[in-house]
Amino acid sequence: MHHFTYKNGALHCEDVSLEAIAAEAGTPVYVYSDATLRRHYGVLADAFTDTDCLIAYAAKANSNLAVLRTLAELGAGADTVSGGEIQRAMHAGIPASKIVFSGVGKTEDEIRIGLEAGIFQFNVESRPELHRISRIAQEIGKTASIAFRVNPHVEAGGHAHISTGAAEHKFGVAWHEAEEFYREAADLPGVDPVGIGVHIGSQIMSLAPLKEAWTRVVGLARTLRENGVNITRLDFGGGLGVPYKPGDDPETPAQYAAAAREVLGDLDVQLILEPGRLIAANAGVLISRVEYVKERDGRTFVVLDAAMNDLIRPAMYSAHHEIAPLREPEAGNTRISVDFVGPICESTDRFAKDRPSTPLKEGDLVAFMTAGAYGAVLSSQYNSRPLVAETLVRGDAWSTVRIRPDFEQMIALERMPDWLDG
Ligand SMILES: *Cc1c(COP(=O)(O)O)cnc(C)c1O
């Protein structure tokens, strides 16, 4: 459920007309809904009220400071994958005691940032990382609480590029080596092995692969406890899918929670969840303006002012976004087949091919739906297009939460070497 609906013929976010935001903030522009973020977090938290559970929002889905602050207010923690994300989460008000640090390539500096902040947990992905964390922790007189992210050899995920739980993927420690790694960790001075983590992919629509992975993790927890490793936390990862198009029917948070509880049984542990897409995806849209309608070789190209540098999911994962006109089409309107494309000089800069659409003309505005996760975070300045702006709506108020840089700001990080005349 989300808060983007037509009112009096105009698409609104909560009580704000998206046309009004486009007029003032310019396009392309992301619009996030405070009410939707709160609702998604709340529904998930409610489903787990009877469970000792930390909801560590996966910051990489949408790490805008205002989004993180909104979730911090609700009590969310953060799952982070870089030193920058740890700092971002803390800057937005998420306490270090609720921050999990995941990722396959943690640098020395990033580990130090986490240790000095006193984050909740490091999710360790390899033996060399284990030893690195222990050494740095010892150097600065700290002990890191760690979980190994295990690779459960379960296939899931909506697209090959967002599946992570099979042997060929770079993520996690091998299932058959996990017990040995826990024994090794127990003997190291700078780490305290307290948990097991798993994350098998993203945009997962059915509970079966999740339950399979979680069941393996629960079994490992019991075995480790029998062998004297005091596992007190299980991190079930993120990955629950969201509806991108009509007919997409992911499992609900309530079903997800019931499955998690069923798998946990009477095991007494703290649960950690790392939802990203589930919280943010339907809480955001990208608004774009039609620059040209180009007819050629029997095709209709709707050339937008948004491009793959603003929303890369269609180019990167062949992802589908519904594209809705901001002016509500009349009932029984005609539909034509169009290609929605951006202005960038790449053939992959195409958002949709042969998409049924109401006829559009130059100047019309459209919204890419379900663009709140893995949207603005993946934006770039490719083709020297300024970073896309972001806004947040709350009721009848809205605010810019990332400005669109002007030309000076766009080039501010670049320098001329002294051998070129600056
Ligand atoms: C990306 C990621 C998540 C979030 O995945 P979603 O599909 O957005 O819920 C959670 N945990 C880890 C380790 C991740 O890399």
Short mmCIF file of C-alpha atoms in Angstrom, two decimals, residues 22-23 27-28 287-291 303-306 362-366:
data_model
loop_
_atom_site.label_atom_id
_atom_site.label_comp_id
_atom_site.label_asym_id
_atom_site.label_seq_id
_atom_site.Cartn_x
_atom_site.Cartn_y
_atom_site.Cartn_z
CA ALA A 22 7.56 19.39 -10.46
CA ALA A 23 6.77 23.07 -11.08
CA THR A 27 12.32 17.57 -13.19
CA PRO A 28 13.50 14.87 -12.97
CA ILE A 287 8.71 12.42 -11.86
CA SER A 288 9.83 13.20 -15.38
CA ARG A 289 8.76 15.50 -18.19
CA VAL A 290 8.18 14.52 -21.80
CA GLU A 291 10.71 16.39 -23.94
CA VAL A 303 11.77 10.94 -24.92
CA LEU A 304 11.85 11.90 -21.25
CA ASP A 305 14.08 14.27 -19.30
CA ALA A 306 14.88 11.42 -16.88
CA GLU A 362 5.65 17.42 -25.13
CA GLY A 363 5.52 18.93 -21.65
CA ASP A 364 3.37 16.21 -20.10
CA LEU A 365 4.54 14.81 -16.78
CA VAL A 366 4.79 11.15 -15.82
#
